[in-house]
PDB file of C-alpha atoms in Angstrom:
ATOM      1  CA  UNK A   1     -79.372 -41.935  13.284  1.00 91.00           C
ATOM      2  CA  UNK A   2     -78.628 -44.791  10.940  1.00 95.00           C
ATOM      3  CA  UNK A   3     -81.683 -46.434   9.461  1.00 97.00           C
ATOM      4  CA  UNK A   4     -82.470 -49.046   6.831  1.00 98.00           C
ATOM      5  CA  UNK A   5     -86.128 -49.571   6.112  1.00 98.00           C
ATOM      6  CA  UNK A   6     -87.324 -52.348   3.872  1.00 98.00           C
ATOM      7  CA  UNK A   7     -90.636 -52.272   2.036  1.00 98.00           C
ATOM      8  CA  UNK A   8     -92.356 -53.984  -0.790  1.00 98.00           C
ATOM      9  CA  UNK A   9     -92.912 -57.431   0.526  1.00 98.00           C
ATOM     10  CA  UNK A  10     -96.207 -59.252   0.304  1.00 98.00           C
ATOM     11  CA  UNK A  11     -98.027 -62.292  -0.944  1.00 98.00           C
ATOM     12  CA  UNK A  12     -97.568 -63.322  -4.573  1.00 98.00           C
ATOM     13  CA  UNK A  13     -98.310 -66.346  -6.722  1.00 98.00           C
ATOM     14  CA  UNK A  14     -95.512 -68.433  -8.119  1.00 98.00           C
ATOM     15  CA  UNK A  15     -94.275 -66.914 -11.311  1.00 98.00           C
ATOM     16  CA  UNK A  16     -95.052 -63.403 -10.128  1.00 98.00           C
ATOM     17  CA  UNK A  17     -92.935 -60.469  -9.317  1.00 98.00           C
ATOM     18  CA  UNK A  18     -92.277 -58.102  -6.441  1.00 98.00           C
ATOM     19  CA  UNK A  19     -89.919 -55.201  -5.995  1.00 98.00           C
ATOM     20  CA  UNK A  20     -88.334 -54.624  -2.597  1.00 98.00           C
ATOM     21  CA  UNK A  21     -87.024 -51.314  -1.531  1.00 98.00           C
ATOM     22  CA  UNK A  22     -84.369 -50.459   1.070  1.00 98.00           C
ATOM     23  CA  UNK A  23     -84.332 -46.849   2.151  1.00 98.00           C
ATOM     24  CA  UNK A  24     -81.145 -45.734   3.838  1.00 98.00           C
ATOM     25  CA  UNK A  25     -80.356 -42.747   6.011  1.00 97.00           C
ATOM     26  CA  UNK A  26     -77.793 -41.528   8.465  1.00 96.00           C
ATOM     27  CA  UNK A  27     -74.550 -42.561   6.645  1.00 95.00           C
ATOM     28  CA  UNK A  28     -72.719 -41.826   3.435  1.00 95.00           C
ATOM     29  CA  UNK A  29     -74.603 -44.087   1.128  1.00 95.00           C
ATOM     30  CA  UNK A  30     -71.910 -44.254  -1.634  1.00 95.00           C
ATOM     31  CA  UNK A  31     -69.260 -45.465   0.787  1.00 96.00           C
ATOM     32  CA  UNK A  32     -71.150 -48.680   1.489  1.00 97.00           C
ATOM     33  CA  UNK A  33     -72.217 -51.924  -0.073  1.00 97.00           C
ATOM     34  CA  UNK A  34     -75.805 -52.855   0.412  1.00 98.00           C
ATOM     35  CA  UNK A  35     -76.849 -56.448   0.630  1.00 98.00           C
ATOM     36  CA  UNK A  36     -80.115 -58.337   0.574  1.00 98.00           C
ATOM     37  CA  UNK A  37     -80.406 -61.370   2.811  1.00 98.00           C
ATOM     38  CA  UNK A  38     -83.231 -63.716   3.550  1.00 98.00           C
ATOM     39  CA  UNK A  39     -84.205 -66.159   6.194  1.00 98.00           C
ATOM     40  CA  UNK A  40     -86.893 -68.882   5.951  1.00 97.00           C
ATOM     41  CA  UNK A  41     -88.238 -70.783   8.956  1.00 92.00           C
ATOM     42  CA  UNK A  42     -85.865 -73.613   9.926  1.00 94.00           C
ATOM     43  CA  UNK A  43     -83.182 -72.365   7.467  1.00 96.00           C
ATOM     44  CA  UNK A  44     -79.959 -70.408   7.962  1.00 97.00           C
ATOM     45  CA  UNK A  45     -79.760 -66.836   6.746  1.00 97.00           C
ATOM     46  CA  UNK A  46     -78.816 -66.694   3.073  1.00 97.00           C
ATOM     47  CA  UNK A  47     -77.080 -63.906   1.264  1.00 98.00           C
ATOM     48  CA  UNK A  48     -79.136 -63.045  -1.888  1.00 98.00           C
ATOM     49  CA  UNK A  49     -77.553 -60.145  -3.660  1.00 98.00           C
ATOM     50  CA  UNK A  50     -75.403 -57.086  -3.040  1.00 98.00           C
ATOM     51  CA  UNK A  51     -74.329 -53.894  -4.687  1.00 98.00           C
ATOM     52  CA  UNK A  52     -71.418 -51.475  -4.234  1.00 97.00           C
ATOM     53  CA  UNK A  53     -73.304 -48.228  -4.550  1.00 95.00           C
ATOM     54  CA  UNK A  54     -70.309 -46.143  -5.755  1.00 95.00           C
ATOM     55  CA  UNK A  55     -69.320 -48.371  -8.698  1.00 95.00           C
ATOM     56  CA  UNK A  56     -72.573 -50.311  -9.329  1.00 96.00           C
ATOM     57  CA  UNK A  57     -70.734 -53.589  -8.995  1.00 97.00           C
ATOM     58  CA  UNK A  58     -73.234 -56.405  -8.160  1.00 98.00           C
ATOM     59  CA  UNK A  59     -73.275 -60.000  -7.035  1.00 97.00           C
ATOM     60  CA  UNK A  60     -76.122 -62.451  -7.121  1.00 97.00           C
ATOM     61  CA  UNK A  61     -76.421 -65.803  -5.433  1.00 97.00           C
ATOM     62  CA  UNK A  62     -76.805 -68.780  -7.744  1.00 97.00           C
ATOM     63  CA  UNK A  63     -80.257 -69.443  -6.351  1.00 96.00           C
ATOM     64  CA  UNK A  64     -81.602 -66.144  -7.689  1.00 97.00           C
ATOM     65  CA  UNK A  65     -79.334 -65.405 -10.619  1.00 97.00           C
ATOM     66  CA  UNK A  66     -81.348 -64.532 -13.719  1.00 97.00           C
ATOM     67  CA  UNK A  67     -84.456 -63.886 -11.669  1.00 98.00           C
ATOM     68  CA  UNK A  68     -83.521 -61.110  -9.202  1.00 98.00           C
ATOM     69  CA  UNK A  69     -81.870 -57.841 -10.070  1.00 98.00           C
ATOM     70  CA  UNK A  70     -80.388 -55.422  -7.536  1.00 98.00           C
ATOM     71  CA  UNK A  71     -80.064 -51.780  -8.265  1.00 98.00           C
ATOM     72  CA  UNK A  72     -79.313 -48.546  -6.524  1.00 97.00           C
ATOM     73  CA  UNK A  73     -80.679 -45.037  -6.867  1.00 97.00           C
ATOM     74  CA  UNK A  74     -77.923 -43.053  -5.150  1.00 95.00           C
ATOM     75  CA  UNK A  75     -79.805 -39.773  -5.330  1.00 96.00           C
ATOM     76  CA  UNK A  76     -82.539 -41.346  -3.242  1.00 97.00           C
ATOM     77  CA  UNK A  77     -80.247 -43.428  -0.993  1.00 97.00           C
ATOM     78  CA  UNK A  78     -82.366 -46.425  -1.955  1.00 98.00           C
ATOM     79  CA  UNK A  79     -81.603 -49.914  -3.079  1.00 98.00           C
ATOM     80  CA  UNK A  80     -84.099 -52.138  -4.897  1.00 98.00           C
ATOM     81  CA  UNK A  81     -84.413 -55.851  -5.399  1.00 98.00           C
ATOM     82  CA  UNK A  82     -86.513 -56.658  -8.406  1.00 98.00           C
ATOM     83  CA  UNK A  83     -87.743 -60.252  -7.946  1.00 98.00           C
ATOM     84  CA  UNK A  84     -89.155 -61.938 -11.030  1.00 98.00           C
ATOM     85  CA  UNK A  85     -90.382 -65.514 -11.637  1.00 98.00           C
ATOM     86  CA  UNK A  86     -90.794 -66.014  -7.981  1.00 98.00           C
ATOM     87  CA  UNK A  87     -90.765 -69.556  -6.637  1.00 98.00           C
ATOM     88  CA  UNK A  88     -92.264 -70.982  -3.441  1.00 97.00           C
ATOM     89  CA  UNK A  89     -88.807 -71.489  -2.132  1.00 96.00           C
ATOM     90  CA  UNK A  90     -88.159 -67.772  -2.248  1.00 98.00           C
ATOM     91  CA  UNK A  91     -90.626 -67.433   0.691  1.00 98.00           C
ATOM     92  CA  UNK A  92     -88.675 -65.675   3.531  1.00 98.00           C
ATOM     93  CA  UNK A  93     -88.176 -62.610   5.477  1.00 98.00           C
ATOM     94  CA  UNK A  94     -85.904 -60.323   3.448  1.00 98.00           C
ATOM     95  CA  UNK A  95     -83.485 -57.926   5.099  1.00 98.00           C
ATOM     96  CA  UNK A  96     -81.229 -55.272   3.732  1.00 98.00           C
ATOM     97  CA  UNK A  97     -77.920 -54.416   5.311  1.00 98.00           C
ATOM     98  CA  UNK A  98     -74.966 -52.036   4.827  1.00 98.00           C
ATOM     99  CA  UNK A  99     -71.274 -52.355   5.200  1.00 97.00           C
ATOM    100  CA  UNK A 100     -68.464 -49.836   4.649  1.00 96.00           C
ATOM    101  CA  UNK A 101     -66.955 -51.117   1.426  1.00 95.00           C
ATOM    102  CA  UNK A 102     -64.626 -50.277  -1.445  1.00 92.00           C
ATOM    103  CA  UNK A 103     -64.115 -52.084  -4.646  1.00 92.00           C
ATOM    104  CA  UNK A 104     -65.972 -54.772  -6.441  1.00 95.00           C
ATOM    105  CA  UNK A 105     -68.460 -56.956  -4.601  1.00 96.00           C
ATOM    106  CA  UNK A 106     -67.889 -60.710  -4.765  1.00 95.00           C
ATOM    107  CA  UNK A 107     -69.488 -63.822  -3.273  1.00 93.00           C
ATOM    108  CA  UNK A 108     -67.424 -63.294  -0.114  1.00 95.00           C
ATOM    109  CA  UNK A 109     -68.897 -59.856   0.395  1.00 96.00           C
ATOM    110  CA  UNK A 110     -72.136 -61.377   1.684  1.00 96.00           C
ATOM    111  CA  UNK A 111     -70.184 -63.298   4.329  1.00 96.00           C
ATOM    112  CA  UNK A 112     -68.862 -60.159   5.974  1.00 96.00           C
ATOM    113  CA  UNK A 113     -70.118 -58.636   9.193  1.00 96.00           C
ATOM    114  CA  UNK A 114     -72.494 -55.917   7.980  1.00 97.00           C
ATOM    115  CA  UNK A 115     -72.726 -52.852  10.072  1.00 96.00           C
ATOM    116  CA  UNK A 116     -76.432 -51.911   9.849  1.00 97.00           C
ATOM    117  CA  UNK A 117     -79.520 -53.941   9.339  1.00 98.00           C
ATOM    118  CA  UNK A 118     -83.152 -53.303   8.583  1.00 98.00           C
ATOM    119  CA  UNK A 119     -86.172 -54.853  10.240  1.00 97.00           C
ATOM    120  CA  UNK A 120     -87.109 -57.076   7.421  1.00 98.00           C
ATOM    121  CA  UNK A 121     -90.063 -57.468   5.041  1.00 98.00           C
ATOM    122  CA  UNK A 122     -92.040 -60.672   4.520  1.00 98.00           C
ATOM    123  CA  UNK A 123     -92.194 -62.345   1.129  1.00 98.00           C
ATOM    124  CA  UNK A 124     -94.662 -65.221   0.707  1.00 98.00           C
ATOM    125  CA  UNK A 125     -94.903 -67.027  -2.666  1.00 98.00           C
ATOM    126  CA  UNK A 126     -97.831 -69.275  -2.995  1.00 97.00           C
ATOM    127  CA  UNK A 127     -97.710 -72.477  -5.040  1.00 89.00           C
TER     128      UNK A 127
END
């Protein structure tokens, strides 16, 4: 059974850090790109970052570039999102998702219809 399970969310002060984890199972991890998305109340879902697990190719949205880093531990079938210098506007529910993918990830990758989704983890940044 395919599963994506996010963890690592919580409450943090502005300027602080969190590391989110996305544990995947039930599919061939290296054949997929894994993306992080977020949705804040009253806002549309936003693609944050993604990684092609086979190649390590990554893409970061401009809003998080230089602050967030996505990485993959392919032996553990787990993708991480290291979130540094958090801002109040980063407050959202963060989701990871997977899509069958080959090649380099680009901005448009986050616009694709991802196959599998996790349940989300809440990130609250106080100001």
